[in-house]
Amino acid sequence: EHPMKNTKWDETKLYAFELMCCILPLWKRADPPRREYIATIIDDILFVNACIKRFWSGLRSLLTLNKPYGKCTKQHRIPRKVGITELFDWMTFDTTFEEWEREIVKYLVHDITTSDENRDLMKWQVEGVFLTPELSYEQAGIVMIDETYQS
């Protein structure tokens, strides 16, 4: 099944897109505290309800190898609020749903880490500090393993 095709997920995406289009004028003129508030709303709709299991990158931390999947944490490669800021800044008043749908995929992709690693990453994943997922993992001392092609 295609990772972007799921009726409930399709409805959620369309709702998030329409909401972001409505809020876009407010975002463009909002101060940082209001942007934080708007980002929290979109985060709840877009990421909390996302079927993100479908968007696993194939990367997991070395420390997760001996842990059951349920004891691990899904870590977005691009921090959610950083992603929302990038998405709003990328959007124009002419952005179509199809363009937006293609753009959001990079913000849905996640890796697998331990809960402790997830907490260690937080300070490297805030807006103004975050540069790349790889640099964040390196700064937090987390070794990632690519399981994409392993059987």
mmCIF file of C-alpha atoms in Angstrom:
data_model
loop_
_atom_site.group_PDB
_atom_site.id
_atom_site.type_symbol
_atom_site.label_atom_id
_atom_site.label_comp_id
_atom_site.label_asym_id
_atom_site.label_seq_id
_atom_site.Cartn_x
_atom_site.Cartn_y
_atom_site.Cartn_z
ATOM 1 C CA GLU A 1 0.000 0.000 0.000
ATOM 2 C CA HIS A 2 1.275 3.455 -0.899
ATOM 3 C CA PRO A 3 2.352 5.331 2.273
ATOM 4 C CA MET A 4 0.270 8.385 1.372
ATOM 5 C CA LYS A 5 -2.969 6.463 0.625
ATOM 6 C CA ASN A 6 -5.304 5.859 3.541
ATOM 7 C CA THR A 7 -8.826 7.274 3.775
ATOM 8 C CA LYS A 8 -8.561 8.621 7.340
ATOM 9 C CA TRP A 9 -5.065 9.938 6.622
ATOM 10 C CA ASP A 10 -6.271 11.509 3.329
ATOM 11 C CA GLU A 11 -9.021 13.312 5.251
ATOM 12 C CA THR A 12 -6.544 14.474 7.908
ATOM 13 C CA LYS A 13 -4.112 15.779 5.277
ATOM 14 C CA LEU A 14 -6.826 17.677 3.439
ATOM 15 C CA TYR A 15 -8.103 19.171 6.699
ATOM 16 C CA ALA A 16 -4.562 20.207 7.735
ATOM 17 C CA PHE A 17 -3.903 21.741 4.301
ATOM 18 C CA GLU A 18 -7.165 23.705 4.336
ATOM 19 C CA LEU A 19 -6.498 24.896 7.860
ATOM 20 C CA MET A 20 -2.947 25.944 6.985
ATOM 21 C CA CYS A 21 -4.271 27.875 3.968
ATOM 22 C CA CYS A 22 -6.760 29.706 6.203
ATOM 23 C CA ILE A 23 -4.119 30.453 8.833
ATOM 24 C CA LEU A 24 -1.359 31.384 6.356
ATOM 25 C CA PRO A 25 -2.120 35.157 6.417
ATOM 26 C CA LEU A 26 -1.995 35.102 10.224
ATOM 27 C CA TRP A 27 1.274 33.108 10.163
ATOM 28 C CA LYS A 28 2.935 35.550 7.770
ATOM 29 C CA ARG A 29 2.389 38.450 10.188
ATOM 30 C CA ALA A 30 2.520 36.612 13.530
ATOM 31 C CA ASP A 31 5.123 37.238 16.202
ATOM 32 C CA PRO A 32 7.112 34.235 17.587
ATOM 33 C CA PRO A 33 4.716 33.425 20.483
ATOM 34 C CA ARG A 34 1.723 33.365 18.122
ATOM 35 C CA ARG A 35 3.663 31.265 15.614
ATOM 36 C CA GLU A 36 4.422 28.804 18.435
ATOM 37 C CA TYR A 37 0.696 28.606 19.236
ATOM 38 C CA ILE A 38 -0.245 28.082 15.569
ATOM 39 C CA ALA A 39 2.497 25.447 15.189
ATOM 40 C CA THR A 40 1.110 23.553 18.193
ATOM 41 C CA ILE A 41 -2.349 23.406 16.608
ATOM 42 C CA ILE A 42 -1.029 22.158 13.263
ATOM 43 C CA ASP A 43 1.301 19.721 15.054
ATOM 44 C CA ASP A 44 -1.678 18.124 16.799
ATOM 45 C CA ILE A 45 -3.566 17.708 13.545
ATOM 46 C CA LEU A 46 -0.791 16.771 11.157
ATOM 47 C CA PHE A 47 1.704 14.797 13.210
ATOM 48 C CA VAL A 48 -0.176 13.387 16.188
ATOM 49 C CA ASN A 49 -2.815 11.871 13.894
ATOM 50 C CA ALA A 50 -0.405 10.851 11.123
ATOM 51 C CA CYS A 51 0.078 7.219 10.205
ATOM 52 C CA ILE A 52 3.813 7.680 10.695
ATOM 53 C CA LYS A 53 4.604 3.970 10.891
ATOM 54 C CA ARG A 54 4.390 4.179 7.116
ATOM 55 C CA PHE A 55 7.159 6.781 7.026
ATOM 56 C CA TRP A 56 10.006 4.978 8.788
ATOM 57 C CA SER A 57 13.353 5.974 7.241
ATOM 58 C CA GLY A 58 14.959 2.601 7.934
ATOM 59 C CA LEU A 59 17.315 4.221 10.465
ATOM 60 C CA ARG A 60 17.441 3.184 14.101
ATOM 61 C CA SER A 61 19.896 3.862 16.869
ATOM 62 C CA LEU A 62 22.423 1.269 17.915
ATOM 63 C CA LEU A 63 20.864 1.153 21.394
ATOM 64 C CA THR A 64 17.474 0.082 19.998
ATOM 65 C CA LEU A 65 18.786 -3.141 18.474
ATOM 66 C CA ASN A 66 18.118 -5.215 21.597
ATOM 67 C CA LYS A 67 14.843 -3.509 22.522
ATOM 68 C CA PRO A 68 11.346 -4.524 21.406
ATOM 69 C CA TYR A 69 9.849 -2.041 18.917
ATOM 70 C CA GLY A 70 7.208 -1.017 21.472
ATOM 71 C CA LYS A 71 9.947 0.162 23.858
ATOM 72 C CA CYS A 72 11.400 2.493 21.231
ATOM 73 C CA THR A 73 10.433 6.001 20.170
ATOM 74 C CA LYS A 74 9.583 7.324 16.738
ATOM 75 C CA GLN A 75 11.861 10.310 16.234
ATOM 76 C CA HIS A 76 10.938 12.672 13.377
ATOM 77 C CA ARG A 77 14.011 13.349 11.246
ATOM 78 C CA ILE A 78 13.023 16.998 11.070
ATOM 79 C CA PRO A 79 11.600 18.158 14.412
ATOM 80 C CA ARG A 80 7.866 18.670 14.109
ATOM 81 C CA LYS A 81 7.710 22.349 14.988
ATOM 82 C CA VAL A 82 10.762 23.111 12.839
ATOM 83 C CA GLY A 83 8.974 21.282 10.032
ATOM 84 C CA ILE A 84 5.770 23.251 10.510
ATOM 85 C CA THR A 85 7.711 26.516 10.425
ATOM 86 C CA GLU A 86 9.497 25.431 7.233
ATOM 87 C CA LEU A 87 6.207 24.310 5.705
ATOM 88 C CA PHE A 88 4.432 27.596 6.472
ATOM 89 C CA ASP A 89 7.427 29.602 5.237
ATOM 90 C CA TRP A 90 7.480 27.529 2.023
ATOM 91 C CA MET A 91 3.729 27.943 1.385
ATOM 92 C CA THR A 92 2.295 30.703 -0.747
ATOM 93 C CA PHE A 93 -1.303 31.723 -1.250
ATOM 94 C CA ASP A 94 -1.200 29.770 -4.540
ATOM 95 C CA THR A 95 0.111 26.472 -3.134
ATOM 96 C CA THR A 96 -2.009 23.557 -4.318
ATOM 97 C CA PHE A 97 -2.917 20.530 -2.233
ATOM 98 C CA GLU A 98 -0.862 18.301 -4.543
ATOM 99 C CA GLU A 99 2.261 20.473 -4.064
ATOM 100 C CA TRP A 100 1.711 20.592 -0.310
ATOM 101 C CA GLU A 101 1.143 16.826 -0.134
ATOM 102 C CA ARG A 102 4.493 16.195 -1.855
ATOM 103 C CA GLU A 103 6.247 18.678 0.443
ATOM 104 C CA ILE A 104 4.985 17.249 3.755
ATOM 105 C CA VAL A 105 6.474 13.801 3.185
ATOM 106 C CA LYS A 106 9.930 14.926 4.350
ATOM 107 C CA TYR A 107 8.390 16.141 7.621
ATOM 108 C CA LEU A 108 6.656 12.818 8.299
ATOM 109 C CA VAL A 109 9.727 10.588 7.989
ATOM 110 C CA HIS A 110 10.967 9.235 11.317
ATOM 111 C CA ASP A 111 13.806 7.185 12.769
ATOM 112 C CA ILE A 112 13.753 4.874 15.799
ATOM 113 C CA THR A 113 15.552 5.834 19.025
ATOM 114 C CA THR A 114 15.277 4.995 22.714
ATOM 115 C CA SER A 115 13.264 7.283 24.995
ATOM 116 C CA ASP A 116 16.475 8.464 26.658
ATOM 117 C CA GLU A 117 18.029 9.276 23.298
ATOM 118 C CA ASN A 118 14.886 11.123 22.323
ATOM 119 C CA ARG A 119 15.244 13.304 25.439
ATOM 120 C CA ASP A 120 18.953 13.863 24.692
ATOM 121 C CA LEU A 121 18.078 15.029 21.183
ATOM 122 C CA MET A 122 15.605 17.695 22.291
ATOM 123 C CA LYS A 123 18.191 20.407 22.930
ATOM 124 C CA TRP A 124 19.598 19.896 19.419
ATOM 125 C CA GLN A 125 16.223 19.969 17.705
ATOM 126 C CA VAL A 126 14.852 23.367 18.601
ATOM 127 C CA GLU A 127 14.341 26.106 16.070
ATOM 128 C CA GLY A 128 17.515 28.113 15.617
ATOM 129 C CA VAL A 129 19.718 25.181 16.723
ATOM 130 C CA PHE A 130 18.593 22.327 14.455
ATOM 131 C CA LEU A 131 20.485 22.077 11.164
ATOM 132 C CA THR A 132 20.238 18.434 10.020
ATOM 133 C CA PRO A 133 19.116 15.141 11.562
ATOM 134 C CA GLU A 134 22.638 13.729 11.154
ATOM 135 C CA LEU A 135 24.218 16.638 13.017
ATOM 136 C CA SER A 136 21.633 16.402 15.809
ATOM 137 C CA TYR A 137 22.380 12.708 16.303
ATOM 138 C CA GLU A 138 26.110 13.393 16.289
ATOM 139 C CA GLN A 139 25.745 16.236 18.817
ATOM 140 C CA ALA A 140 23.685 13.982 21.095
ATOM 141 C CA GLY A 141 26.200 11.123 20.738
ATOM 142 C CA ILE A 142 23.701 8.784 19.070
ATOM 143 C CA VAL A 143 24.928 6.179 16.585
ATOM 144 C CA MET A 144 22.408 5.402 13.846
ATOM 145 C CA ILE A 145 22.230 2.199 11.798
ATOM 146 C CA ASP A 146 20.558 1.938 8.387
ATOM 147 C CA GLU A 147 18.318 -1.130 8.231
ATOM 148 C CA THR A 148 16.744 -0.210 4.899
ATOM 149 C CA TYR A 149 18.404 -2.998 2.951
ATOM 150 C CA GLN A 150 18.895 -5.592 5.690
ATOM 151 C CA SER A 151 16.725 -8.692 5.664
#
